[in-house]
Amino acid sequence: KNDLNYRHIPVHLISGEENRILALKPGARSFLQKPLDNNQLDALFSDIVKFHSQETRKLLVIEDNELESSQVVKLIQEDNIQVTIAPTGEKALELLAQHSYDAVILDYTLPDISGFDLLTQVHNDKNASVPVIVYSARDFSKEELAKLGRLSNSVVLKDVNSLDRLLEET
């Protein structure tokens, strides 16, 4: 995942050890722990085929600031990427229940729900495998960063160079 020539290739990890967080942090699409049954293998291969045959990738941007969300859309918008913007946590949960997304960019500060509560709901629902990138200007404590580390794939703090890092993470 560190090589720009190959980082777009989805990685699925099967291991005898419980290293889920260690596998998903660098960008693995899925993690399964041995021993596997036929249903788990069928689901894995179905996901691989579905992902490979998918021509358009779907990205959900959860951001209440219109200027910030438009910057993210301009940065990421390509022919094969469909970006949907949710201005509130409630709208984001509604969209996540109706559609499947390949990734989510979450602004931690929302008007109707705390970023942590929304992240927890996304993680606990059927969307636990969806990579979530927390994109925020908030200054997090060490405890908050540890909690976010368990529930999200990465945390990008908004600053001068953050849009480049956000693009790389996405």
PDB file of C-alpha atoms in Angstrom:
ATOM      1  CA  LYS A   1       0.000   0.000   0.000  1.00  0.00           C
ATOM      2  CA  ASN A   2       3.019   2.320   0.230  1.00  0.00           C
ATOM      3  CA  ASP A   3       3.830   1.966  -3.491  1.00  0.00           C
ATOM      4  CA  LEU A   4       1.791   4.432  -5.563  1.00  0.00           C
ATOM      5  CA  ASN A   5       1.856   2.053  -8.538  1.00  0.00           C
ATOM      6  CA  TYR A   6       0.036  -0.688  -6.621  1.00  0.00           C
ATOM      7  CA  ARG A   7      -1.888   0.957  -3.783  1.00  0.00           C
ATOM      8  CA  HIS A   8      -5.158   0.888  -5.774  1.00  0.00           C
ATOM      9  CA  ILE A   9      -5.152  -2.924  -5.690  1.00  0.00           C
ATOM     10  CA  PRO A  10      -7.490  -4.198  -2.947  1.00  0.00           C
ATOM     11  CA  VAL A  11      -5.824  -6.391  -0.339  1.00  0.00           C
ATOM     12  CA  HIS A  12      -7.742  -9.052   1.606  1.00  0.00           C
ATOM     13  CA  LEU A  13      -5.906 -10.535   4.557  1.00  0.00           C
ATOM     14  CA  ILE A  14      -6.484 -13.986   6.044  1.00  0.00           C
ATOM     15  CA  SER A  15      -4.504 -14.731   9.191  1.00  0.00           C
ATOM     16  CA  GLY A  16      -4.350 -17.125  12.098  1.00  0.00           C
ATOM     17  CA  GLU A  17      -3.640 -14.212  14.437  1.00  0.00           C
ATOM     18  CA  GLU A  18      -6.025 -11.483  15.561  1.00  0.00           C
ATOM     19  CA  ASN A  19      -4.451  -8.496  13.791  1.00  0.00           C
ATOM     20  CA  ARG A  20      -7.595  -6.852  12.427  1.00  0.00           C
ATOM     21  CA  ILE A  21      -6.646  -3.265  13.279  1.00  0.00           C
ATOM     22  CA  LEU A  22      -3.054  -3.819  12.175  1.00  0.00           C
ATOM     23  CA  ALA A  23      -4.323  -5.112   8.806  1.00  0.00           C
ATOM     24  CA  LEU A  24      -7.024  -2.511   8.182  1.00  0.00           C
ATOM     25  CA  LYS A  25      -5.002   0.574   9.178  1.00  0.00           C
ATOM     26  CA  PRO A  26      -2.620   0.416   6.185  1.00  0.00           C
ATOM     27  CA  GLY A  27      -5.555  -0.077   3.836  1.00  0.00           C
ATOM     28  CA  ALA A  28      -6.524  -3.742   3.620  1.00  0.00           C
ATOM     29  CA  ARG A  29     -10.054  -4.097   2.256  1.00  0.00           C
ATOM     30  CA  SER A  30     -10.920  -6.964   4.584  1.00  0.00           C
ATOM     31  CA  PHE A  31      -9.541  -9.146   7.334  1.00  0.00           C
ATOM     32  CA  LEU A  32     -10.629 -12.693   8.122  1.00  0.00           C
ATOM     33  CA  GLN A  33      -9.306 -14.862  10.909  1.00  0.00           C
ATOM     34  CA  LYS A  34      -8.636 -18.564  10.401  1.00  0.00           C
ATOM     35  CA  PRO A  35     -10.231 -21.067  10.433  1.00  0.00           C
ATOM     36  CA  LEU A  36     -12.687 -20.026   7.721  1.00  0.00           C
ATOM     37  CA  ASP A  37     -15.873 -21.794   6.746  1.00  0.00           C
ATOM     38  CA  ASN A  38     -17.277 -22.005   3.219  1.00  0.00           C
ATOM     39  CA  ASN A  39     -19.742 -19.158   3.808  1.00  0.00           C
ATOM     40  CA  GLN A  40     -16.929 -16.775   4.773  1.00  0.00           C
ATOM     41  CA  LEU A  41     -14.914 -17.772   1.715  1.00  0.00           C
ATOM     42  CA  ASP A  42     -17.951 -17.385  -0.545  1.00  0.00           C
ATOM     43  CA  ALA A  43     -18.574 -13.899   0.880  1.00  0.00           C
ATOM     44  CA  LEU A  44     -14.900 -12.976   0.387  1.00  0.00           C
ATOM     45  CA  PHE A  45     -14.831 -14.111  -3.239  1.00  0.00           C
ATOM     46  CA  SER A  46     -18.177 -12.416  -3.919  1.00  0.00           C
ATOM     47  CA  ASP A  47     -16.745  -9.164  -2.551  1.00  0.00           C
ATOM     48  CA  ILE A  48     -13.627  -9.516  -4.713  1.00  0.00           C
ATOM     49  CA  VAL A  49     -15.693 -10.105  -7.866  1.00  0.00           C
ATOM     50  CA  LYS A  50     -18.150  -7.299  -7.031  1.00  0.00           C
ATOM     51  CA  PHE A  51     -15.368  -4.809  -6.291  1.00  0.00           C
ATOM     52  CA  HIS A  52     -13.495  -5.714  -9.482  1.00  0.00           C
ATOM     53  CA  SER A  53     -16.582  -5.433 -11.703  1.00  0.00           C
ATOM     54  CA  GLN A  54     -17.621  -2.103 -10.200  1.00  0.00           C
ATOM     55  CA  GLU A  55     -16.838   0.675 -12.671  1.00  0.00           C
ATOM     56  CA  THR A  56     -17.759   3.611 -10.437  1.00  0.00           C
ATOM     57  CA  ARG A  57     -16.540   4.052  -6.876  1.00  0.00           C
ATOM     58  CA  LYS A  58     -18.855   5.748  -4.382  1.00  0.00           C
ATOM     59  CA  LEU A  59     -17.573   8.196  -1.790  1.00  0.00           C
ATOM     60  CA  LEU A  60     -19.677   9.760   0.964  1.00  0.00           C
ATOM     61  CA  VAL A  61     -18.481  13.110   2.322  1.00  0.00           C
ATOM     62  CA  ILE A  62     -20.079  14.041   5.647  1.00  0.00           C
ATOM     63  CA  GLU A  63     -19.412  17.757   6.016  1.00  0.00           C
ATOM     64  CA  ASP A  64     -21.682  20.616   7.117  1.00  0.00           C
ATOM     65  CA  ASN A  65     -19.480  23.402   5.725  1.00  0.00           C
ATOM     66  CA  GLU A  66     -20.390  23.912   2.062  1.00  0.00           C
ATOM     67  CA  LEU A  67     -17.037  25.482   1.152  1.00  0.00           C
ATOM     68  CA  GLU A  68     -15.068  22.599   2.675  1.00  0.00           C
ATOM     69  CA  SER A  69     -17.233  19.942   1.030  1.00  0.00           C
ATOM     70  CA  SER A  70     -16.919  21.624  -2.372  1.00  0.00           C
ATOM     71  CA  GLN A  71     -13.114  21.675  -1.999  1.00  0.00           C
ATOM     72  CA  VAL A  72     -13.110  17.954  -1.244  1.00  0.00           C
ATOM     73  CA  VAL A  73     -15.386  17.241  -4.226  1.00  0.00           C
ATOM     74  CA  LYS A  74     -13.146  19.269  -6.583  1.00  0.00           C
ATOM     75  CA  LEU A  75     -10.094  17.441  -5.298  1.00  0.00           C
ATOM     76  CA  ILE A  76     -11.502  13.917  -5.596  1.00  0.00           C
ATOM     77  CA  GLN A  77     -14.003  14.213  -8.454  1.00  0.00           C
ATOM     78  CA  GLU A  78     -13.136  11.964 -11.393  1.00  0.00           C
ATOM     79  CA  ASP A  79     -15.167  10.124 -14.016  1.00  0.00           C
ATOM     80  CA  ASN A  80     -15.080   6.871 -12.053  1.00  0.00           C
ATOM     81  CA  ILE A  81     -15.802   8.401  -8.622  1.00  0.00           C
ATOM     82  CA  GLN A  82     -19.299   9.420  -7.546  1.00  0.00           C
ATOM     83  CA  VAL A  83     -19.216  11.798  -4.574  1.00  0.00           C
ATOM     84  CA  THR A  84     -22.278  12.271  -2.355  1.00  0.00           C
ATOM     85  CA  ILE A  85     -22.385  14.998   0.288  1.00  0.00           C
ATOM     86  CA  ALA A  86     -24.286  14.674   3.560  1.00  0.00           C
ATOM     87  CA  PRO A  87     -24.498  17.964   5.506  1.00  0.00           C
ATOM     88  CA  THR A  88     -25.673  16.295   8.739  1.00  0.00           C
ATOM     89  CA  GLY A  89     -25.088  13.081  10.629  1.00  0.00           C
ATOM     90  CA  GLU A  90     -28.749  12.123  10.305  1.00  0.00           C
ATOM     91  CA  LYS A  91     -28.611  12.487   6.510  1.00  0.00           C
ATOM     92  CA  ALA A  92     -25.382  10.454   6.456  1.00  0.00           C
ATOM     93  CA  LEU A  93     -26.962   7.587   8.391  1.00  0.00           C
ATOM     94  CA  GLU A  94     -29.950   7.676   6.049  1.00  0.00           C
ATOM     95  CA  LEU A  95     -27.664   7.495   2.980  1.00  0.00           C
ATOM     96  CA  LEU A  96     -25.559   4.712   4.508  1.00  0.00           C
ATOM     97  CA  ALA A  97     -28.699   2.679   5.173  1.00  0.00           C
ATOM     98  CA  GLN A  98     -29.884   3.096   1.570  1.00  0.00           C
ATOM     99  CA  HIS A  99     -26.608   2.787  -0.376  1.00  0.00           C
ATOM    100  CA  SER A 100     -23.232   1.121  -0.096  1.00  0.00           C
ATOM    101  CA  TYR A 101     -20.117   3.286  -0.255  1.00  0.00           C
ATOM    102  CA  ASP A 102     -16.499   2.440  -0.935  1.00  0.00           C
ATOM    103  CA  ALA A 103     -15.239   5.062   1.530  1.00  0.00           C
ATOM    104  CA  VAL A 104     -16.460   7.791   3.869  1.00  0.00           C
ATOM    105  CA  ILE A 105     -14.851  11.126   4.715  1.00  0.00           C
ATOM    106  CA  LEU A 106     -16.226  12.387   8.032  1.00  0.00           C
ATOM    107  CA  ASP A 107     -15.948  15.880   9.458  1.00  0.00           C
ATOM    108  CA  TYR A 108     -15.861  15.258  13.198  1.00  0.00           C
ATOM    109  CA  THR A 109     -17.835  18.401  14.091  1.00  0.00           C
ATOM    110  CA  LEU A 110     -21.423  18.168  12.867  1.00  0.00           C
ATOM    111  CA  PRO A 111     -24.478  20.231  13.857  1.00  0.00           C
ATOM    112  CA  ASP A 112     -26.760  17.365  14.908  1.00  0.00           C
ATOM    113  CA  ILE A 113     -24.633  14.467  16.202  1.00  0.00           C
ATOM    114  CA  SER A 114     -21.153  14.104  17.609  1.00  0.00           C
ATOM    115  CA  GLY A 115     -18.553  12.733  15.235  1.00  0.00           C
ATOM    116  CA  PHE A 116     -17.716   9.946  17.675  1.00  0.00           C
ATOM    117  CA  ASP A 117     -21.375   8.837  17.963  1.00  0.00           C
ATOM    118  CA  LEU A 118     -21.731   8.802  14.179  1.00  0.00           C
ATOM    119  CA  LEU A 119     -18.465   6.903  13.766  1.00  0.00           C
ATOM    120  CA  THR A 120     -19.589   4.346  16.352  1.00  0.00           C
ATOM    121  CA  GLN A 121     -22.934   3.848  14.592  1.00  0.00           C
ATOM    122  CA  VAL A 122     -21.250   3.422  11.195  1.00  0.00           C
ATOM    123  CA  HIS A 123     -18.772   0.967  12.689  1.00  0.00           C
ATOM    124  CA  ASN A 124     -21.455  -1.086  14.464  1.00  0.00           C
ATOM    125  CA  ASP A 125     -23.889  -1.224  11.535  1.00  0.00           C
ATOM    126  CA  LYS A 126     -23.486  -3.276   8.381  1.00  0.00           C
ATOM    127  CA  ASN A 127     -20.983  -0.659   7.216  1.00  0.00           C
ATOM    128  CA  ALA A 128     -18.165  -1.788   9.531  1.00  0.00           C
ATOM    129  CA  SER A 129     -16.023  -2.697   6.541  1.00  0.00           C
ATOM    130  CA  VAL A 130     -16.357   0.747   4.920  1.00  0.00           C
ATOM    131  CA  PRO A 131     -13.124   2.724   5.358  1.00  0.00           C
ATOM    132  CA  VAL A 132     -13.760   5.950   7.264  1.00  0.00           C
ATOM    133  CA  ILE A 133     -11.352   8.889   7.158  1.00  0.00           C
ATOM    134  CA  VAL A 134     -11.918  11.453   9.901  1.00  0.00           C
ATOM    135  CA  TYR A 135     -11.158  14.917   8.477  1.00  0.00           C
ATOM    136  CA  SER A 136     -11.289  17.607  11.126  1.00  0.00           C
ATOM    137  CA  ALA A 137      -9.802  20.867  12.350  1.00  0.00           C
ATOM    138  CA  ARG A 138     -10.361  19.796  15.945  1.00  0.00           C
ATOM    139  CA  ASP A 139      -7.373  19.268  18.229  1.00  0.00           C
ATOM    140  CA  PHE A 140      -7.814  15.735  19.604  1.00  0.00           C
ATOM    141  CA  SER A 141      -6.502  14.471  22.932  1.00  0.00           C
ATOM    142  CA  LYS A 142      -4.461  11.261  23.063  1.00  0.00           C
ATOM    143  CA  GLU A 143      -7.479   9.365  24.415  1.00  0.00           C
ATOM    144  CA  GLU A 144      -9.703  10.648  21.603  1.00  0.00           C
ATOM    145  CA  LEU A 145      -7.089   9.712  18.988  1.00  0.00           C
ATOM    146  CA  ALA A 146      -6.875   6.206  20.471  1.00  0.00           C
ATOM    147  CA  LYS A 147     -10.678   5.821  20.257  1.00  0.00           C
ATOM    148  CA  LEU A 148     -10.704   7.183  16.711  1.00  0.00           C
ATOM    149  CA  GLY A 149      -7.889   4.825  15.784  1.00  0.00           C
ATOM    150  CA  ARG A 150     -10.035   1.830  16.685  1.00  0.00           C
ATOM    151  CA  LEU A 151     -13.072   3.011  14.698  1.00  0.00           C
ATOM    152  CA  SER A 152     -11.604   4.842  11.689  1.00  0.00           C
ATOM    153  CA  ASN A 153      -8.953   4.085   9.109  1.00  0.00           C
ATOM    154  CA  SER A 154      -7.139   7.372   9.503  1.00  0.00           C
ATOM    155  CA  VAL A 155      -7.395  10.854  10.960  1.00  0.00           C
ATOM    156  CA  VAL A 156      -6.438  13.850   8.819  1.00  0.00           C
ATOM    157  CA  LEU A 157      -6.229  17.183  10.613  1.00  0.00           C
ATOM    158  CA  LYS A 158      -7.246  20.195   8.528  1.00  0.00           C
ATOM    159  CA  ASP A 159      -4.296  22.450   7.824  1.00  0.00           C
ATOM    160  CA  VAL A 160      -2.403  23.912   4.852  1.00  0.00           C
ATOM    161  CA  ASN A 161      -1.336  20.534   3.403  1.00  0.00           C
ATOM    162  CA  SER A 162      -4.304  18.496   4.572  1.00  0.00           C
ATOM    163  CA  LEU A 163      -6.112  18.305   1.224  1.00  0.00           C
ATOM    164  CA  ASP A 164      -3.120  16.519  -0.333  1.00  0.00           C
ATOM    165  CA  ARG A 165      -3.013  14.068   2.554  1.00  0.00           C
ATOM    166  CA  LEU A 166      -6.787  13.560   2.346  1.00  0.00           C
ATOM    167  CA  LEU A 167      -6.488  12.732  -1.357  1.00  0.00           C
ATOM    168  CA  GLU A 168      -3.716  10.248  -0.602  1.00  0.00           C
ATOM    169  CA  GLU A 169      -5.722   8.574   2.172  1.00  0.00           C
ATOM    170  CA  THR A 170      -8.883   8.410   0.062  1.00  0.00           C
TER     171      THR A 170
END
